[in-house]
mmCIF file of C-alpha atoms and ligand atoms in Angstrom:
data_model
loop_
_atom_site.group_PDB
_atom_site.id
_atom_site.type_symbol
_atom_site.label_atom_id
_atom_site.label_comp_id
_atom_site.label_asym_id
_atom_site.label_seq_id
_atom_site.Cartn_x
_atom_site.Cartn_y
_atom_site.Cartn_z
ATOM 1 C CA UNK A 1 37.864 32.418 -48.239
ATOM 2 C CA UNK A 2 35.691 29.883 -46.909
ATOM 3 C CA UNK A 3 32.959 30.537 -43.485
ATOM 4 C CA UNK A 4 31.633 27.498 -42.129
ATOM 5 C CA UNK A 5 28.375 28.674 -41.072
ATOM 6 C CA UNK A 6 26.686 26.720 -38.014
ATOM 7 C CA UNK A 7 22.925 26.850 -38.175
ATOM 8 C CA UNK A 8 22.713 28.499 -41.611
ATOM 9 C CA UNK A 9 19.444 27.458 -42.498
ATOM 10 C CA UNK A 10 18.142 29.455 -39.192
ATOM 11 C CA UNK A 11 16.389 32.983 -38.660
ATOM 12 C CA UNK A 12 19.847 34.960 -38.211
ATOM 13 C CA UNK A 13 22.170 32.564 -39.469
ATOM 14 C CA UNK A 14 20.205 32.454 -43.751
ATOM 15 C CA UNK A 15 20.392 36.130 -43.256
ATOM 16 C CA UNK A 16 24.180 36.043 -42.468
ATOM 17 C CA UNK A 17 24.541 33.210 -45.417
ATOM 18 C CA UNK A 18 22.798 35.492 -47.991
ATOM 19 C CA UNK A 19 24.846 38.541 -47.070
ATOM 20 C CA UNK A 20 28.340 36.530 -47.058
ATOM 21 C CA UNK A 21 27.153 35.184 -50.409
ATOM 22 C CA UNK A 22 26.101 39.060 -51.358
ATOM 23 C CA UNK A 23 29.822 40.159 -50.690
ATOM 24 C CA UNK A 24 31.872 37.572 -52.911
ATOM 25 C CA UNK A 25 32.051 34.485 -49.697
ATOM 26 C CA UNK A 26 32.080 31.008 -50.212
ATOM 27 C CA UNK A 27 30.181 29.413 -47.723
ATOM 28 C CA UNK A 28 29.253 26.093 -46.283
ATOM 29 C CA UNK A 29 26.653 25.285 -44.177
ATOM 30 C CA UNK A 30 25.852 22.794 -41.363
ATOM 31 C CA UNK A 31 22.315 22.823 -40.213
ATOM 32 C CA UNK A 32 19.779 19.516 -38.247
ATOM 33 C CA UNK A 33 16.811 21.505 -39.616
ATOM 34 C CA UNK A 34 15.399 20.911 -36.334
ATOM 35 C CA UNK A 35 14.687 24.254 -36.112
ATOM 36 C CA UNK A 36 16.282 25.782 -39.359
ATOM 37 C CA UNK A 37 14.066 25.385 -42.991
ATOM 38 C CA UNK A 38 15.873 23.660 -46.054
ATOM 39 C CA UNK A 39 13.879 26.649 -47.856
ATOM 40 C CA UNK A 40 16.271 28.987 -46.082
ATOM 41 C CA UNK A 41 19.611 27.656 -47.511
ATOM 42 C CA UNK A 42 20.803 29.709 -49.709
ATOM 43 C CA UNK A 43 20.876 28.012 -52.910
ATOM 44 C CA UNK A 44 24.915 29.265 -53.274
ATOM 45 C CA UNK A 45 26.112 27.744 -49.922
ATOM 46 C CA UNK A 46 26.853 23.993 -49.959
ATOM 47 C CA UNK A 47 24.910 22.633 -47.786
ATOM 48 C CA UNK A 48 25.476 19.644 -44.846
ATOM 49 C CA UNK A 49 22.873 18.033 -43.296
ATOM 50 C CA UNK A 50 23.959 17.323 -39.712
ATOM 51 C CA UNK A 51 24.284 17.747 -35.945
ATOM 52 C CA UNK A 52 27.035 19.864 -34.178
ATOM 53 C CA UNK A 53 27.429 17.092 -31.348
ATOM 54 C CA UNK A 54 28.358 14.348 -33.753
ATOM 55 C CA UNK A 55 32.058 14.562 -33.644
ATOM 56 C CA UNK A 56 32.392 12.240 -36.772
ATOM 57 C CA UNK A 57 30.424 14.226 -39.631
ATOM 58 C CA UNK A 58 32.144 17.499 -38.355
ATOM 59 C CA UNK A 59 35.703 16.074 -38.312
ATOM 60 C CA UNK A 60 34.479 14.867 -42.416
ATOM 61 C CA UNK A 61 33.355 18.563 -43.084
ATOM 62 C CA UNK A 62 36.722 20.306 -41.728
ATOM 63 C CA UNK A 63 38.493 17.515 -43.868
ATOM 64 C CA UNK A 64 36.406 17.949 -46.986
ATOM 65 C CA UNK A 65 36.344 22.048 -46.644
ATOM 66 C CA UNK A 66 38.982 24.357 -46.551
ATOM 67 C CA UNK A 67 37.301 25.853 -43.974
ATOM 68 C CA UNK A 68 38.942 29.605 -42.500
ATOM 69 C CA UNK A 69 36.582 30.487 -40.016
ATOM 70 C CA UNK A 70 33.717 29.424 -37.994
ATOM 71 C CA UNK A 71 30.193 31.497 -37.718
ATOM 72 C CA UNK A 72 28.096 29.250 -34.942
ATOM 73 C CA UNK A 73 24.562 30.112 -34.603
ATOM 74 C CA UNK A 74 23.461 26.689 -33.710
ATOM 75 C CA UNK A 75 21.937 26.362 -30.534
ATOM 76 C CA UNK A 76 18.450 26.205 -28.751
ATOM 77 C CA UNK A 77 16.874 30.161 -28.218
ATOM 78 C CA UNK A 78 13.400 29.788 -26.461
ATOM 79 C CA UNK A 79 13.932 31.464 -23.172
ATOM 80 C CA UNK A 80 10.906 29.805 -21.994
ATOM 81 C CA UNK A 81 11.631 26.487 -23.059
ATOM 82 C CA UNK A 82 14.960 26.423 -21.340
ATOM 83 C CA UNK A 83 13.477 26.766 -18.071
ATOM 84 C CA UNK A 84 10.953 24.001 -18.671
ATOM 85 C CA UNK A 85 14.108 21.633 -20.103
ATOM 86 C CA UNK A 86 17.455 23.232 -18.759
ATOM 87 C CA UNK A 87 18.992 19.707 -19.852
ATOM 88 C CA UNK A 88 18.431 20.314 -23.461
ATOM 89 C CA UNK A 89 19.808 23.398 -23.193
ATOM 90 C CA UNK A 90 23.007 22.304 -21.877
ATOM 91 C CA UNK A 91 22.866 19.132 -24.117
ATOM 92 C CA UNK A 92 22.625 21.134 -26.938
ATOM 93 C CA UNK A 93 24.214 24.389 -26.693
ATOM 94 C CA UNK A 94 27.164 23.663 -24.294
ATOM 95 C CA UNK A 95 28.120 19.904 -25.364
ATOM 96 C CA UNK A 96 27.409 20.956 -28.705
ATOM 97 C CA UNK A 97 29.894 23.551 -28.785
ATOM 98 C CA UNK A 98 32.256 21.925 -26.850
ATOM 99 C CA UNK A 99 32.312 18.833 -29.544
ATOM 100 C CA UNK A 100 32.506 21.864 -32.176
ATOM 101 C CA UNK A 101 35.760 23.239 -30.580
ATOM 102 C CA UNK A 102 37.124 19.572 -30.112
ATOM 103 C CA UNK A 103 36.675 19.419 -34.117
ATOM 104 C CA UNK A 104 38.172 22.308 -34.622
ATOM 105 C CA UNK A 105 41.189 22.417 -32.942
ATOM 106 C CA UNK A 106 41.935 18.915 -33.777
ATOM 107 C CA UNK A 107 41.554 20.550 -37.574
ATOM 108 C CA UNK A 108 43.681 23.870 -36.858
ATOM 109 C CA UNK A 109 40.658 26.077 -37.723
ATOM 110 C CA UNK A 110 41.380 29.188 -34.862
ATOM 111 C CA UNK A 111 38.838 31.421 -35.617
ATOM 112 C CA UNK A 112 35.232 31.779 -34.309
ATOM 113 C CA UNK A 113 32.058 34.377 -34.359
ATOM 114 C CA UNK A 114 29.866 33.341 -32.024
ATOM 115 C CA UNK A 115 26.122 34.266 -31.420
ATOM 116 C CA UNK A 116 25.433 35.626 -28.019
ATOM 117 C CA UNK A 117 22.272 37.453 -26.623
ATOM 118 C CA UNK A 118 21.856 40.170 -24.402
ATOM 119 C CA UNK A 119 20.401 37.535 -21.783
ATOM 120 C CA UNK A 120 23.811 37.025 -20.597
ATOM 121 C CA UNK A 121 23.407 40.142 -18.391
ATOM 122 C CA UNK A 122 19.442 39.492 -17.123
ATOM 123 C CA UNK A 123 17.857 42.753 -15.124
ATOM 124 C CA UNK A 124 20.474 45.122 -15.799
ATOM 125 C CA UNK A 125 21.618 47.637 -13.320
ATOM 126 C CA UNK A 126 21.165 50.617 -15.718
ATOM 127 C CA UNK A 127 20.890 51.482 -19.593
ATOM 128 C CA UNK A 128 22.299 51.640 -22.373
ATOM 129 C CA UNK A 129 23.863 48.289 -21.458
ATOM 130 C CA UNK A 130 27.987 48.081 -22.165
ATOM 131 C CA UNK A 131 29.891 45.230 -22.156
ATOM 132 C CA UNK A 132 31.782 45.135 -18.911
ATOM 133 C CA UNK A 133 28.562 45.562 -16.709
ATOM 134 C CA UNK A 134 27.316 42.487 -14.886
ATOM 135 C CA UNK A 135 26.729 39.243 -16.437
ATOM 136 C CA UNK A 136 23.412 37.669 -14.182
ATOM 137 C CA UNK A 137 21.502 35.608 -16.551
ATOM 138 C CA UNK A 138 17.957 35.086 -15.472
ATOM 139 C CA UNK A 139 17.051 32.064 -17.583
ATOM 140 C CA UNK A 140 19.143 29.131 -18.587
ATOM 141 C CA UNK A 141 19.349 29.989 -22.422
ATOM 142 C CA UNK A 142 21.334 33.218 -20.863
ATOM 143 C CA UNK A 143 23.257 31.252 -19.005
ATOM 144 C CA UNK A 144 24.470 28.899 -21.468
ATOM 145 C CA UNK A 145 25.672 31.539 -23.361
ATOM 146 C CA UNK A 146 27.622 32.874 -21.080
ATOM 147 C CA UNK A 147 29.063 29.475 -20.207
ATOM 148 C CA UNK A 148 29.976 29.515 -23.982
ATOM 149 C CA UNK A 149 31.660 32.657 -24.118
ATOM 150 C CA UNK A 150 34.009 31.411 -21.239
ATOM 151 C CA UNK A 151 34.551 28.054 -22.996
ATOM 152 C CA UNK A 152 35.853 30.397 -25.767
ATOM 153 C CA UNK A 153 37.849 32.055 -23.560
ATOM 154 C CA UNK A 154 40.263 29.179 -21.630
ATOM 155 C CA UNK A 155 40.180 27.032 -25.079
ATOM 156 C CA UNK A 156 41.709 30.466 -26.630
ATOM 157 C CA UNK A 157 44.164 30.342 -24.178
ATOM 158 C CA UNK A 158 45.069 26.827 -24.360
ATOM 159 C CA UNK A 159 44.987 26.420 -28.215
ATOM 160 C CA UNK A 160 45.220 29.681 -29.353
ATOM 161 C CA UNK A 161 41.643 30.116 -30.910
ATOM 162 C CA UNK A 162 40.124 33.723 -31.265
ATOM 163 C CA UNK A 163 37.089 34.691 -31.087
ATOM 164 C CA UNK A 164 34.336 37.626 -31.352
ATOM 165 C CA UNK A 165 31.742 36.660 -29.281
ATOM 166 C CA UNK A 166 27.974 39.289 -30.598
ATOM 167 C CA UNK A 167 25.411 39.879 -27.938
ATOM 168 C CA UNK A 168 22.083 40.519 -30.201
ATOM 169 C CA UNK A 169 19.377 42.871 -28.244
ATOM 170 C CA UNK A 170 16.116 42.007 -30.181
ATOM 171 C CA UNK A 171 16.252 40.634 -33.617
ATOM 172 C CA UNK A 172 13.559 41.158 -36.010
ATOM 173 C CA UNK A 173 12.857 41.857 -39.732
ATOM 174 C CA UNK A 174 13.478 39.921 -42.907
ATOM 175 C CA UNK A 175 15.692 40.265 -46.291
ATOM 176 C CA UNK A 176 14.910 43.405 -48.037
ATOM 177 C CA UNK A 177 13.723 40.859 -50.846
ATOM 178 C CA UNK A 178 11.281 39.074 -49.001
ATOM 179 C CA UNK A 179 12.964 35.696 -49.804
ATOM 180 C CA UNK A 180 13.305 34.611 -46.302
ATOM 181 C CA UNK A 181 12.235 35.669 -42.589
ATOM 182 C CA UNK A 182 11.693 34.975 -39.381
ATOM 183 C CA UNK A 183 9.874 31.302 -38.640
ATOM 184 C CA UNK A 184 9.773 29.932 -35.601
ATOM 185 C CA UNK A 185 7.841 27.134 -34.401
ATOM 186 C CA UNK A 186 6.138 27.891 -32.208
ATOM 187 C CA UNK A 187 6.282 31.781 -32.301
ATOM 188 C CA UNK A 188 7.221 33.504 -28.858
ATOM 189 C CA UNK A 189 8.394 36.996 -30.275
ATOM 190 C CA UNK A 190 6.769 39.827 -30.566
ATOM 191 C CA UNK A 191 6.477 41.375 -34.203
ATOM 192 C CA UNK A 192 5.864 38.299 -35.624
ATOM 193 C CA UNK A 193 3.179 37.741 -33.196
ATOM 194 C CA UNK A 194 1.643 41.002 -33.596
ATOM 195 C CA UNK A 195 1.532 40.460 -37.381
ATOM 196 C CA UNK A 196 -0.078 37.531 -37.506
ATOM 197 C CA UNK A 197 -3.337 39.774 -36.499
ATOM 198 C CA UNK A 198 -3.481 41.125 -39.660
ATOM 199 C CA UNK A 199 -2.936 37.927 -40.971
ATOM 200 C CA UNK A 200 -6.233 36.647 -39.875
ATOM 201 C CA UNK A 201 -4.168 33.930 -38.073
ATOM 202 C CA UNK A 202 -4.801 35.737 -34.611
ATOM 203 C CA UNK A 203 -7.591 37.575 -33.069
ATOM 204 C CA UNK A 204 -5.464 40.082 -30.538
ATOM 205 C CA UNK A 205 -1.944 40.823 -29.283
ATOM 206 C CA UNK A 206 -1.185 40.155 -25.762
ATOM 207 C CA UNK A 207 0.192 43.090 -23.678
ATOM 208 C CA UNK A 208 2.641 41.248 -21.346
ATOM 209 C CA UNK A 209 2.123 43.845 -18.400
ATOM 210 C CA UNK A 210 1.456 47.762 -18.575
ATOM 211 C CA UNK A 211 2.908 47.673 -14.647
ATOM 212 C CA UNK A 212 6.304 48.152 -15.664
ATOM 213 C CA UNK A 213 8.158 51.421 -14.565
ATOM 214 C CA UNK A 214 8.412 52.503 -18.662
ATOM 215 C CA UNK A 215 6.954 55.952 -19.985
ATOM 216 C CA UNK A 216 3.811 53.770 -20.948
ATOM 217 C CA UNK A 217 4.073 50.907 -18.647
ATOM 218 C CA UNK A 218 4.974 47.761 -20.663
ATOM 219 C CA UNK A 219 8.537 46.784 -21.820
ATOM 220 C CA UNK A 220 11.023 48.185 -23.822
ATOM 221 C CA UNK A 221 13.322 46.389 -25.968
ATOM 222 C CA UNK A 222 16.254 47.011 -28.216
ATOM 223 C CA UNK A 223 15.040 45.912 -32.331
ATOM 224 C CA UNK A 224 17.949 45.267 -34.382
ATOM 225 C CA UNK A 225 17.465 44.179 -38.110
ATOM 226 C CA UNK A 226 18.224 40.941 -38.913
ATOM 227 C CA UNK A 227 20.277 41.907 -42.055
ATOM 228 C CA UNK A 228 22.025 44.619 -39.799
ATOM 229 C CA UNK A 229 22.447 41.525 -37.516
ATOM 230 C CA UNK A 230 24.101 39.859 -40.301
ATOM 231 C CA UNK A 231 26.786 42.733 -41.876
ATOM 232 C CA UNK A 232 28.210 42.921 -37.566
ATOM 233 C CA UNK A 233 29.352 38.967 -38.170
ATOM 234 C CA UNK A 234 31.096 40.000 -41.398
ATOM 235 C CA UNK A 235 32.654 42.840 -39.852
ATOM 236 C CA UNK A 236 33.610 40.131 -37.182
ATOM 237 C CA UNK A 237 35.639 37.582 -39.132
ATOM 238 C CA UNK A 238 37.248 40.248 -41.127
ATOM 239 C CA UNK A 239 38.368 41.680 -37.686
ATOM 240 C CA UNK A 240 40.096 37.833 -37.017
ATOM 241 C CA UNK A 241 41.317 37.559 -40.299
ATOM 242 C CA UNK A 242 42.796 40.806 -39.787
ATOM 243 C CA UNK A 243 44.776 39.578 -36.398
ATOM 244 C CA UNK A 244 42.787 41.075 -33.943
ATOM 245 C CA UNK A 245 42.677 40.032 -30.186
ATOM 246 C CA UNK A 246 39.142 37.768 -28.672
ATOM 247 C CA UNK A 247 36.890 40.534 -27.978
ATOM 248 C CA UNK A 248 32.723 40.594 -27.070
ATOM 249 C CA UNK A 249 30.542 43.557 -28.658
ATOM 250 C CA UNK A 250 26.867 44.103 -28.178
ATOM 251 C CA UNK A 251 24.553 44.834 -31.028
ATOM 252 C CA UNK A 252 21.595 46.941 -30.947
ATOM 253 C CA UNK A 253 20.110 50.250 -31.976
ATOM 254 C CA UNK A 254 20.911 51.879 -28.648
ATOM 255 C CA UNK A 255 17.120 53.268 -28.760
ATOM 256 C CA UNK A 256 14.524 51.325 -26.756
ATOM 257 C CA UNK A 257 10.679 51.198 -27.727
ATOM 258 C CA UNK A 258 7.835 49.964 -25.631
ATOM 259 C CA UNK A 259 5.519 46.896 -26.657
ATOM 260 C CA UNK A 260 3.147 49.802 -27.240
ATOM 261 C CA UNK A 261 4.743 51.460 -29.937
ATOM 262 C CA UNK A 262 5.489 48.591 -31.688
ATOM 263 C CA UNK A 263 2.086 47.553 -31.659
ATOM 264 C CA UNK A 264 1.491 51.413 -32.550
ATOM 265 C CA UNK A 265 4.259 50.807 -35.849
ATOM 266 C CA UNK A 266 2.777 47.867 -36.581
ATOM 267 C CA UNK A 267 -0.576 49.235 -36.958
ATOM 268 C CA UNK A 268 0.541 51.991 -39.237
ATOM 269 C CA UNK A 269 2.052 49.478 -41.489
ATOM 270 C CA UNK A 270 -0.279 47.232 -42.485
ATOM 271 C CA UNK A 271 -3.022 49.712 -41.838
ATOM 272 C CA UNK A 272 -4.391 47.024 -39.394
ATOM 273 C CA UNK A 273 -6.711 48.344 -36.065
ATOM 274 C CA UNK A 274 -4.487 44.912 -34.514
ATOM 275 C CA UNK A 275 -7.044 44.761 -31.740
ATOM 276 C CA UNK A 276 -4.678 44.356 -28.141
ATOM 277 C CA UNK A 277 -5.320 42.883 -24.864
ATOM 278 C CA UNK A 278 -2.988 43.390 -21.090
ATOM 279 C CA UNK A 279 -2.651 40.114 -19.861
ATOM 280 C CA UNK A 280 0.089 39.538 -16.454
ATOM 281 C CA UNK A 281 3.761 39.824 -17.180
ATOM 282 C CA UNK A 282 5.479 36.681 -18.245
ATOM 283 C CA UNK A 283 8.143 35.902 -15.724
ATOM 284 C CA UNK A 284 11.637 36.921 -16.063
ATOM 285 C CA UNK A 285 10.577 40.009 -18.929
ATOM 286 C CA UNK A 286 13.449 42.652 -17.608
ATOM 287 C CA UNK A 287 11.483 46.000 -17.285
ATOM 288 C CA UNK A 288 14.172 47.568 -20.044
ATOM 289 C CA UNK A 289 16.970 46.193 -22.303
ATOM 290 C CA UNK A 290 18.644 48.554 -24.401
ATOM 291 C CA UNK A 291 22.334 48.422 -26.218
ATOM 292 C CA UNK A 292 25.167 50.467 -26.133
ATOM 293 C CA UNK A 293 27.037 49.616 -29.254
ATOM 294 C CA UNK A 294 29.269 51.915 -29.455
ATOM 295 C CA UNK A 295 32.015 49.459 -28.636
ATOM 296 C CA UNK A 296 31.041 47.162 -32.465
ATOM 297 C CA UNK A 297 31.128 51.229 -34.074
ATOM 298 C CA UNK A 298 33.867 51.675 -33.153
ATOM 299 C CA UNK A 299 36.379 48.977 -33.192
ATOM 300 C CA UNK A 300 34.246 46.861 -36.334
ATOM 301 C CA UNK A 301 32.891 50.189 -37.763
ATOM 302 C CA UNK A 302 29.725 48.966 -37.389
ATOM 303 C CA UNK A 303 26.585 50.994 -38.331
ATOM 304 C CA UNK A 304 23.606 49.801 -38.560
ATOM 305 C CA UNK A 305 21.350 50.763 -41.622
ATOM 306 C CA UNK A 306 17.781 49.822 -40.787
ATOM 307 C CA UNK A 307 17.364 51.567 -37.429
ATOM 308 C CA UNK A 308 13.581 52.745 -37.853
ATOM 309 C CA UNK A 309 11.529 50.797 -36.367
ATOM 310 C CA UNK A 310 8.857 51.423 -39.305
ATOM 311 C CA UNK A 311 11.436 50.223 -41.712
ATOM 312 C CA UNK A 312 12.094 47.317 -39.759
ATOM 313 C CA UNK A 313 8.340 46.246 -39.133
ATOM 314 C CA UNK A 314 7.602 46.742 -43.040
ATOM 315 C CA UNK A 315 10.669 44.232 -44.163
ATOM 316 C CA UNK A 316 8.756 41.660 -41.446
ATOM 317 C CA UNK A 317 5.485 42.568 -42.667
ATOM 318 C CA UNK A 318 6.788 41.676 -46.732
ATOM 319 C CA UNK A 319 7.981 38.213 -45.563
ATOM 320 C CA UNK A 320 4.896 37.385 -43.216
ATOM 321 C CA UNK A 321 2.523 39.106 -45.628
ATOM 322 C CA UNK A 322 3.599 36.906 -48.466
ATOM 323 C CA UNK A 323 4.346 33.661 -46.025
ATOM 324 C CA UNK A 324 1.069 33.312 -43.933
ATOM 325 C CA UNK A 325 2.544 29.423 -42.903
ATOM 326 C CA UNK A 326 6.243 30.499 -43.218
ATOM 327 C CA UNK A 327 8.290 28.360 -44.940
ATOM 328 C CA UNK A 328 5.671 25.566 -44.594
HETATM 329 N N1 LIG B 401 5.668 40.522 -25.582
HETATM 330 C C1 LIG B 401 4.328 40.819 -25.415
HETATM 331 N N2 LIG B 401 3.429 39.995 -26.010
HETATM 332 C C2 LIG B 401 3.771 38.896 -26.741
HETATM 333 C C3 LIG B 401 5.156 38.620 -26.910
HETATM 334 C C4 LIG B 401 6.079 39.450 -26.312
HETATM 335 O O1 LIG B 401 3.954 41.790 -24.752
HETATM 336 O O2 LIG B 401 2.890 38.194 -27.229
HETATM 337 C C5 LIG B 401 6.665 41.442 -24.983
HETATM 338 C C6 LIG B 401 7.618 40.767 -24.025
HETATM 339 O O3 LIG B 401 7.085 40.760 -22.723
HETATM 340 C C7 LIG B 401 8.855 41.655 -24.167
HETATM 341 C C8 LIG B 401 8.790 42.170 -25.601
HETATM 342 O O4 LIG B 401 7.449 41.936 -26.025
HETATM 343 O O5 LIG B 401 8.749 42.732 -23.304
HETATM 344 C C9 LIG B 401 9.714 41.449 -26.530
HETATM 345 O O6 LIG B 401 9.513 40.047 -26.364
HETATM 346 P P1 LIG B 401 10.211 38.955 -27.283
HETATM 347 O O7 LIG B 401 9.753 37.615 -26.814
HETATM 348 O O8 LIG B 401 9.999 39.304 -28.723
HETATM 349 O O9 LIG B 401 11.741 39.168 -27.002
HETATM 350 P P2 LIG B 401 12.541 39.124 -25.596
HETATM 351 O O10 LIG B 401 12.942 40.541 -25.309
HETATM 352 O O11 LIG B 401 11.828 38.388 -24.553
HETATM 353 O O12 LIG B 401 13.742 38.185 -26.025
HETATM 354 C C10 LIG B 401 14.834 38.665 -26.720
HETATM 355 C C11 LIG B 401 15.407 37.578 -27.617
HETATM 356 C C12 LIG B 401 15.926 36.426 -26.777
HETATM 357 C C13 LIG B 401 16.875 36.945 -25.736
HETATM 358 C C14 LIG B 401 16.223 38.024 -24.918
HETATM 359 C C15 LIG B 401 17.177 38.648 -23.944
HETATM 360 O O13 LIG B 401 14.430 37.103 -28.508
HETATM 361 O O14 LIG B 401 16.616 35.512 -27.611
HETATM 362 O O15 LIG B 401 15.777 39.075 -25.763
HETATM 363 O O16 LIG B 401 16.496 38.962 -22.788
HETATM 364 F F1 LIG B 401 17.257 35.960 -24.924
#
């Protein structure tokens, strides 16, 4: 079987690569490396060089592959950003995709796992979060998301397409062999920032608010490990290939820890004091996001294996440790 993997050379998308390759995959990769790293293609995976809204080069891929399904991670993430430049956001992640689905139906490939984010739902009524409660994105990158799920949806219905749409709570980690990890320029999320303290490439850790109504005052978040991240879209195409009906699962621990305690873990780690300051809240931080994901255990028999939060900040601390300048 072949998996045409979207954005390959990116944070979650190498992971996914080097666990498809790990269980017997071929895979091919498309990637613009405007965000991705060449250093993160996985020397296995054959490996295009290209943009998702250039109709052309992916009409030559489908042609030149045999391709069976479609894992799309390509698209812009900064929340931040895509309030500054909604445009590019749309540009990118909607036109892109829409282009991608143009390809692929006009190639008869009819199966799709497709990266979503828990910012499809923005301040959520209550916690755990399931899947049928209210989609309210606060920030664009949310909302094109959502926008892509629904494009999913109609083209489904029109051309028959299926498609597993995975809202990711808060990635983080790296491959148990410290090969590749997370590198994102520039850095917005929080482990990563935090170890780049002990790093010597930062003095403190911000503290975006201690206000919040949390036991300690500052958010909590939902870390899922990247190679955990990675098994859920394998489960996925093996639940298309299998026959199965559309369907949109979260994935996340279920357990929610504060910015505190992770600065806390983190500390314990690398055996770091990781000196921290409270600054304001950034805007549009949701007080709490945490999964259910019952829904992926159950129906992908999904469990995830690296749900301690030391584990998780030790496989980050490996890659950072031992990549100071990431992949640069
Ligand atoms: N934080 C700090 N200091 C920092 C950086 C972050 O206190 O220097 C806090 C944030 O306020 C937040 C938590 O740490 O409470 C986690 O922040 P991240 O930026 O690491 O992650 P987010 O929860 O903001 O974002 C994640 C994903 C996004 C996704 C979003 C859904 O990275 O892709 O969840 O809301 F859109």
């Amino acid at each position: 079987m072949t998996i045409l993997v979207l954005g390959g050379a990116g944070y979650i998308g190498s992971h996914t690569v080097y666990e498809l390759i790990d269980n017997g995959e071929d895979v091919v990769i498309i990637d613009n490396l405007l965000t991705g790293h060449k250093e993160a293609v996985h020397p296995k995976a054959r490996f295009y060089q290209g943009d998702i809204r250039d109709r052309e080069f992916l009409d030559k891929v489908f042609q030149k592959e045999k391709i069976d399904a479609v894992i799309h991670f390509a698209a812009c993430s900064l929340v931040g950003e895509s309030m500054e430049k909604p445009l590019k956001y749309y540009d990118n992640n909607l036109c892109g995709t829409k282009i991608l689905l143009d390809s692929m139906v006009a190639n008869g490939v009819d199966k799709i796992v497709f990266s979503s984010t828990a910012a499809t739902y923005g301040e959520p009524e209550k916690v755990p979060i399931l899947e049928t409660d209210r989609t309210e994105p606060t920030n664009t990158y949310g909302e094109t998301k959502l926008s892509m799920e629904k494009m999913f949806k109609w083209v489904g219905k029109a051309h028959g397409l299926r498609y597993v749409s995975l809202r990711y709570f808060n990635a983080c980690g790296a491959h148990i062999s410290g090969e590749i990890g997370e590198d994102h320029n520039p850095e917005s999320h929080l482990i990563p920032l935090i170890l780049q303290v002990p790093n010597g490439k930062r003095e403190f850790i911000s503290i975006f608010g201690d206000d919040y109504d949390t036991k300690d005052g500052t958010c909590v978040r939902d870390y899922i490990h990247v190679t955990d991240l990675a098994q859920a879209h394998i489960l996925a195409v093996k639940y298309l290939q299998n026959g199965n009906e559309s369907n949109i699962f979260n994935l996340g621990n279920g357990v929610g820890f504060t910015v505190k305690e992770v600065i806390d873990t983190a500390r314990k780690v690398t055996s770091h004091p990781i000196p921290a300051k409270t600054t304001p809240r950034r805007a549009g931080d949701p007080a709490q996001l945490i999964a259910s994901s019952e829904k992926a255990r159950k129906i992908l028999g999904w469990k995830p294996q690296h749900d301690s939060l030391e584990e998780i900040i030790s496989t980050a601390w490996k890659w950072h440790k031992n990549h100071p300048n990431g992949f640069n």
